[in-house]
Amino acid sequence: MRLFPVHEIRKNIPLNPLWTLTVPGHSPLPYPVPACIESHPAFSSYRGRACYETGFHAGGNVKLTFQGVSHTAFVYVDGKCLGSHYGAYGEFSFLLKDLVPGEHTLRVETDNSFSEASALHVENDYYSYGGITRPVILEQVNRVMIDYIHVTPYLVSVEGTKQWHARVQVSLTSLSAEDTTYMLSLEAAEGFHQFEPAMISGSSTVVLEKDFSYEQVTPYTPENPKLYYVTARLSEKADSCFILTDDFTDRFGFREIKVEGRDILWNGKKIKLHGFNRHEDYAEFGCAVPFQAMYRDISLLKDLHANCVRTCHYPNDEAFLDLCDEMGIMVWEESHARGLSLEQMQNPNFDEQSRICIQEMITSHYNHPSIFIWGILNECASHTDYGRNCYEKQFAQIKELDSSRPTTFASCHFDDDICLDLPDVVSFNIYPKWYHNTPCSEYLHLQQEYINTHGGKDKPLIISEIGAGAIYGFRSNTHAKWTEEYQEEALSEQLLAVLSNTDCSGVFIWQFADTRVDNGSFYARPKSQNNKGVVDTYRREKLSYRVVKELFKSAGQADEL
Ligand code: ADA
């Protein structure tokens, strides 16, 4: 699940990776978790309910965590419903208190159907897969549990020099009805702190905070992604002594992101973004991308001289973010939404489903130093008053949860967006040479003119999407649209226009790899895929791969001058 041990004291309860899957109309069969149901040949386009079941041996207080179930989960233990969860991309958990020691049955009903109940997973230009698509974790916990640790690194000027600090917040929850006396210690990078013994009331949650200062640490940069560990250890009082009962380790990096005028600063240095939009989608694995395939994607991004990735259009798997941390890939992570119309944003479930998605995304991913910006509501109704109200609420929620990172959203409302004053960074998805044939530099100039006169003046600008389609293997000297030759030509002109524009903080190409889309988009999506990848769904290079590699390499070299 993570690239490092999160616990040494807390006990992990092993789960058989093969569960029993029952799809209506089919006999039960052994099925891997995590995986997409669509990976089974009999269910490659299945949309609806399915039922997973497995057994486990445990007792006492048990924490049951799902890192992703697509897209709705109904969870039962020994036939008793623990609750449900909506949204394929958010981590959620249930607490089983005073479980009788022994064998227990875990049942998860999943549902990836589209209905009024689903405001975010709608028929779209990506695929809403079905199943338990990210890892499930079972842990034995005691009376008091460490929920999470959040680390906020920041610089303080001290007599002309800059000194690193880290504000560490630890959330604890009592699972007991009675009060419990506990003691907490913290290790953050080389800093250590022992809190005084304290009492937590039964069934309550408390957040402890400690500010560490450091004489000498190595900053985290994409070029030198130095990571540090933070560990909380909790002891509970038993009779006259304290016994170690829980722990939690996470990672962080000493980096500070600021927006100054039209620049995004990383530890005070202006960044130039050369990257890709990447869906979690890999040939027959769907959104349950195996770890080694995640690693291969990042290796390809590095090979392409890309320095950033946008998690279009939803929070990503924690393991992928760990890899970005380790390999110095800057991340624009965004909450789940793509192209929702005004009417879809007025779905009665939209606000709450969006609020929960943002809450889960920031609570789980707060410490990843690679994440430098939070995005929301890709190409939604930011040209309407109602839509503006939604953008306002979501940006306010993000700032409440994390004031250390800038915010943005990717707009497609070329000349009627009324929300550009809301985010810290303005971003636009533009497709000259694909959806229209306006020369790229001219179109970019027109876009900047609108931005500068409608709320976005003197803010950083990111071209969050630009690209063209190519069917893998379709080669022709006609250079017709959908040929690899045309994509190479289009991306070349597009990137030259954006990378040479000094008022742009950078670009995310749409997109890294071809992805499956819902059947509804068939008319403009040959192979039922979004074919704008520079590699296909199996990561086989198209002609454009090499031209992008060269242009990003030159851009990176120019940035160093
Ligand atoms: C939009 C959208 C992407 C994708 C793209 C395209 O910009 O944000 O998800 O659909 O268009 O391929 O047209």
Tab-separated table of N, CA, C and O in Angstrom, residues 143-202:
chain	number	residue	atom	x	y	z
A	143	ARG	N	-7.279	0.930	22.636
A	143	ARG	CA	-8.323	1.854	23.100
A	143	ARG	C	-8.202	3.216	22.413
A	143	ARG	O	-9.201	3.887	22.162
A	144	VAL	N	-6.964	3.626	22.139
A	144	VAL	CA	-6.743	4.928	21.463
A	144	VAL	C	-5.962	4.684	20.177
A	144	VAL	O	-4.992	3.916	20.166
A	145	MET	N	-6.424	5.310	19.087
A	145	MET	CA	-5.834	5.057	17.763
A	145	MET	C	-5.310	6.364	17.169
A	145	MET	O	-5.946	7.416	17.312
A	146	ILE	N	-4.163	6.283	16.524
A	146	ILE	CA	-3.632	7.444	15.786
A	146	ILE	C	-4.302	7.453	14.419
A	146	ILE	O	-4.155	6.498	13.642
A	147	ASP	N	-5.061	8.509	14.134
A	147	ASP	CA	-5.793	8.562	12.862
A	147	ASP	C	-4.868	8.983	11.722
A	147	ASP	O	-4.837	8.377	10.667
A	148	TYR	N	-4.143	10.080	11.914
A	148	TYR	CA	-3.237	10.562	10.864
A	148	TYR	C	-2.253	11.542	11.501
A	148	TYR	O	-2.471	12.027	12.620
A	149	ILE	N	-1.181	11.801	10.743
A	149	ILE	CA	-0.220	12.848	11.105
A	149	ILE	C	-0.145	13.813	9.922
A	149	ILE	O	-0.045	13.359	8.769
A	150	HIS	N	-0.263	15.085	10.151
A	150	HIS	CA	-0.077	16.077	9.084
A	150	HIS	C	1.155	16.924	9.414
A	150	HIS	O	1.257	17.447	10.527
A	151	VAL	N	2.032	17.052	8.428
A	151	VAL	CA	3.267	17.836	8.616
A	151	VAL	C	3.251	19.019	7.651
A	151	VAL	O	3.090	18.822	6.439
A	152	THR	N	3.373	20.224	8.175
A	152	THR	CA	3.441	21.424	7.334
A	152	THR	C	4.819	22.063	7.480
A	152	THR	O	5.096	22.716	8.495
A	153	PRO	N	5.701	21.868	6.500
A	153	PRO	CA	7.025	22.484	6.584
A	153	PRO	C	6.939	23.952	6.158
A	153	PRO	O	6.138	24.298	5.287
A	154	TYR	N	7.720	24.821	6.781
A	154	TYR	CA	7.731	26.221	6.349
A	154	TYR	C	9.046	26.870	6.754
A	154	TYR	O	9.746	26.386	7.646
A	155	LEU	N	9.362	27.949	6.066
A	155	LEU	CA	10.628	28.665	6.306
A	155	LEU	C	10.376	29.892	7.167
A	155	LEU	O	9.372	30.576	7.020
A	156	VAL	N	11.314	30.151	8.085
A	156	VAL	CA	11.251	31.347	8.926
A	156	VAL	C	12.564	32.114	8.740
A	156	VAL	O	13.642	31.513	8.758
A	157	SER	N	12.453	33.412	8.512
A	157	SER	CA	13.686	34.222	8.393
A	157	SER	C	14.167	34.569	9.794
A	157	SER	O	13.431	35.143	10.598
A	158	VAL	N	15.401	34.151	10.078
A	158	VAL	CA	15.987	34.448	11.397
A	158	VAL	C	17.293	35.187	11.163
A	158	VAL	O	18.248	34.607	10.614
A	159	GLU	N	17.311	36.479	11.510
A	159	GLU	CA	18.525	37.298	11.336
A	159	GLU	C	19.148	37.101	9.944
A	159	GLU	O	20.317	36.740	9.798
A	160	GLY	N	18.263	37.256	8.953
A	160	GLY	CA	18.779	37.240	7.578
A	160	GLY	C	18.965	35.853	7.003
A	160	GLY	O	19.191	35.696	5.808
A	161	THR	N	18.887	34.831	7.845
A	161	THR	CA	18.982	33.481	7.256
A	161	THR	C	17.614	32.802	7.371
A	161	THR	O	16.783	33.169	8.197
A	162	LYS	N	17.419	31.794	6.532
A	162	LYS	CA	16.131	31.075	6.536
A	162	LYS	C	16.293	29.768	7.291
A	162	LYS	O	17.257	29.041	7.094
A	163	GLN	N	15.323	29.531	8.205
A	163	GLN	CA	15.398	28.314	9.018
A	163	GLN	C	14.134	27.481	8.762
A	163	GLN	O	13.017	28.015	8.730
A	164	TRP	N	14.322	26.178	8.571
A	164	TRP	CA	13.169	25.318	8.344
A	164	TRP	C	12.457	24.988	9.660
A	164	TRP	O	13.107	24.727	10.677
A	165	HIS	N	11.126	25.043	9.577
A	165	HIS	CA	10.279	24.569	10.673
A	165	HIS	C	9.342	23.505	10.103
A	165	HIS	O	9.175	23.390	8.885
A	166	ALA	N	8.746	22.733	11.025
A	166	ALA	CA	7.688	21.794	10.595
A	166	ALA	C	6.629	21.771	11.693
A	166	ALA	O	6.934	21.469	12.853
A	167	ARG	N	5.419	22.124	11.303
A	167	ARG	CA	4.312	22.040	12.249
A	167	ARG	C	3.690	20.658	12.093
A	167	ARG	O	3.264	20.294	10.994
A	168	VAL	N	3.718	19.886	13.197
A	168	VAL	CA	3.212	18.505	13.139
A	168	VAL	C	1.910	18.417	13.921
A	168	VAL	O	1.855	18.834	15.088
A	169	GLN	N	0.867	17.922	13.256
A	169	GLN	CA	-0.428	17.738	13.921
A	169	GLN	C	-0.765	16.252	13.914
A	169	GLN	O	-0.621	15.578	12.889
A	170	VAL	N	-1.177	15.748	15.056
A	170	VAL	CA	-1.522	14.322	15.189
A	170	VAL	C	-2.948	14.200	15.691
A	170	VAL	O	-3.310	14.816	16.710
A	171	SER	N	-3.750	13.440	14.963
A	171	SER	CA	-5.148	13.230	15.382
A	171	SER	C	-5.263	11.868	16.072
A	171	SER	O	-4.762	10.867	15.558
A	172	LEU	N	-5.892	11.872	17.255
A	172	LEU	CA	-6.102	10.629	18.025
A	172	LEU	C	-7.596	10.434	18.224
A	172	LEU	O	-8.331	11.399	18.438
A	173	THR	N	-8.030	9.168	18.186
A	173	THR	CA	-9.438	8.864	18.458
A	173	THR	C	-9.524	7.775	19.530
A	173	THR	O	-8.786	6.780	19.468
A	174	SER	N	-10.409	8.002	20.505
A	174	SER	CA	-10.609	6.990	21.546
A	174	SER	C	-11.731	6.060	21.105
A	174	SER	O	-12.825	6.515	20.740
A	175	LEU	N	-11.456	4.774	21.135
A	175	LEU	CA	-12.470	3.785	20.741
A	175	LEU	C	-13.208	3.252	21.972
A	175	LEU	O	-14.129	2.459	21.862
A	176	SER	N	-12.731	3.714	23.134
A	176	SER	CA	-13.350	3.198	24.364
A	176	SER	C	-14.412	4.183	24.850
A	176	SER	O	-14.313	5.383	24.598
A	177	ALA	N	-15.373	3.657	25.587
A	177	ALA	CA	-16.402	4.558	26.148
A	177	ALA	C	-15.822	5.302	27.352
A	177	ALA	O	-16.264	6.396	27.700
A	178	GLU	N	-14.785	4.690	27.973
A	178	GLU	CA	-14.205	5.324	29.166
A	178	GLU	C	-13.089	6.290	28.770
A	178	GLU	O	-12.537	6.227	27.685
A	179	ASP	N	-12.714	7.151	29.729
A	179	ASP	CA	-11.556	8.028	29.532
A	179	ASP	C	-10.288	7.184	29.564
A	179	ASP	O	-10.236	6.162	30.248
A	180	THR	N	-9.282	7.603	28.824
A	180	THR	CA	-8.012	6.866	28.798
A	180	THR	C	-6.860	7.846	28.988
A	180	THR	O	-6.828	8.903	28.363
A	181	THR	N	-5.928	7.463	29.861
A	181	THR	CA	-4.710	8.274	30.014
A	181	THR	C	-3.653	7.740	29.057
A	181	THR	O	-3.446	6.521	28.978
A	182	TYR	N	-3.038	8.646	28.317
A	182	TYR	CA	-2.096	8.191	27.289
A	182	TYR	C	-0.885	9.113	27.290
A	182	TYR	O	-0.888	10.209	27.886
A	183	MET	N	0.137	8.680	26.559
A	183	MET	CA	1.314	9.527	26.351
A	183	MET	C	1.708	9.397	24.876
A	183	MET	O	1.648	8.306	24.310
A	184	LEU	N	2.068	10.528	24.268
A	184	LEU	CA	2.416	10.493	22.838
A	184	LEU	C	3.826	11.044	22.654
A	184	LEU	O	4.188	12.056	23.274
A	185	SER	N	4.600	10.336	21.806
A	185	SER	CA	5.920	10.902	21.448
A	185	SER	C	5.967	11.092	19.936
A	185	SER	O	5.272	10.390	19.182
A	186	LEU	N	6.770	12.045	19.519
A	186	LEU	CA	6.869	12.378	18.092
A	186	LEU	C	8.326	12.416	17.663
A	186	LEU	O	9.168	12.973	18.367
A	187	GLU	N	8.593	11.824	16.486
A	187	GLU	CA	9.909	11.964	15.866
A	187	GLU	C	9.680	12.537	14.480
A	187	GLU	O	8.930	11.948	13.690
A	188	ALA	N	10.232	13.704	14.188
A	188	ALA	CA	10.023	14.305	12.860
A	188	ALA	C	11.376	14.749	12.333
A	188	ALA	O	12.007	15.639	12.909
A	189	ALA	N	11.841	14.093	11.239
A	189	ALA	CA	13.226	14.261	10.772
A	189	ALA	C	14.109	13.986	11.991
A	189	ALA	O	13.923	12.965	12.643
A	190	GLU	N	15.038	14.900	12.356
A	190	GLU	CA	15.866	14.598	13.528
A	190	GLU	C	15.242	15.117	14.835
A	190	GLU	O	15.818	14.980	15.918
A	191	GLY	N	14.057	15.725	14.718
A	191	GLY	CA	13.448	16.295	15.931
A	191	GLY	C	12.714	15.232	16.756
A	191	GLY	O	12.153	14.295	16.197
A	192	PHE	N	12.742	15.382	18.079
A	192	PHE	CA	12.000	14.458	18.954
A	192	PHE	C	11.240	15.272	19.983
A	192	PHE	O	11.738	16.277	20.507
A	193	HIS	N	10.003	14.822	20.297
A	193	HIS	CA	9.233	15.502	21.344
A	193	HIS	C	8.367	14.508	22.097
A	193	HIS	O	7.713	13.656	21.487
A	194	GLN	N	8.383	14.620	23.411
A	194	GLN	CA	7.551	13.760	24.262
A	194	GLN	C	6.477	14.638	24.894
A	194	GLN	O	6.788	15.571	25.636
A	195	PHE	N	5.229	14.397	24.554
A	195	PHE	CA	4.155	15.157	25.182
A	195	PHE	C	3.959	14.656	26.614
A	195	PHE	O	4.231	13.487	26.913
A	196	GLU	N	3.478	15.529	27.480
A	196	GLU	CA	3.131	15.121	28.855
A	196	GLU	C	1.969	14.126	28.797
A	196	GLU	O	1.143	14.181	27.868
A	197	PRO	N	1.881	13.218	29.793
A	197	PRO	CA	0.702	12.331	29.839
A	197	PRO	C	-0.570	13.166	29.821
A	197	PRO	O	-0.614	14.271	30.373
A	198	ALA	N	-1.591	12.632	29.151
A	198	ALA	CA	-2.865	13.377	29.060
A	198	ALA	C	-4.019	12.378	29.086
A	198	ALA	O	-3.815	11.172	28.999
A	199	MET	N	-5.222	12.918	29.184
A	199	MET	CA	-6.398	12.045	29.198
A	199	MET	C	-7.278	12.372	28.001
A	199	MET	O	-7.482	13.530	27.672
A	200	ILE	N	-7.737	11.336	27.323
A	200	ILE	CA	-8.687	11.540	26.216
A	200	ILE	C	-10.027	10.968	26.653
A	200	ILE	O	-10.113	9.855	27.169
A	201	SER	N	-11.075	11.760	26.455
A	201	SER	CA	-12.419	11.311	26.878
A	201	SER	C	-12.881	10.165	25.988
A	201	SER	O	-12.441	10.034	24.835
A	202	GLY	N	-13.745	9.355	26.537
A	202	GLY	CA	-14.256	8.205	25.782
A	202	GLY	C	-14.876	8.649	24.468
A	202	GLY	O	-15.516	9.703	24.393
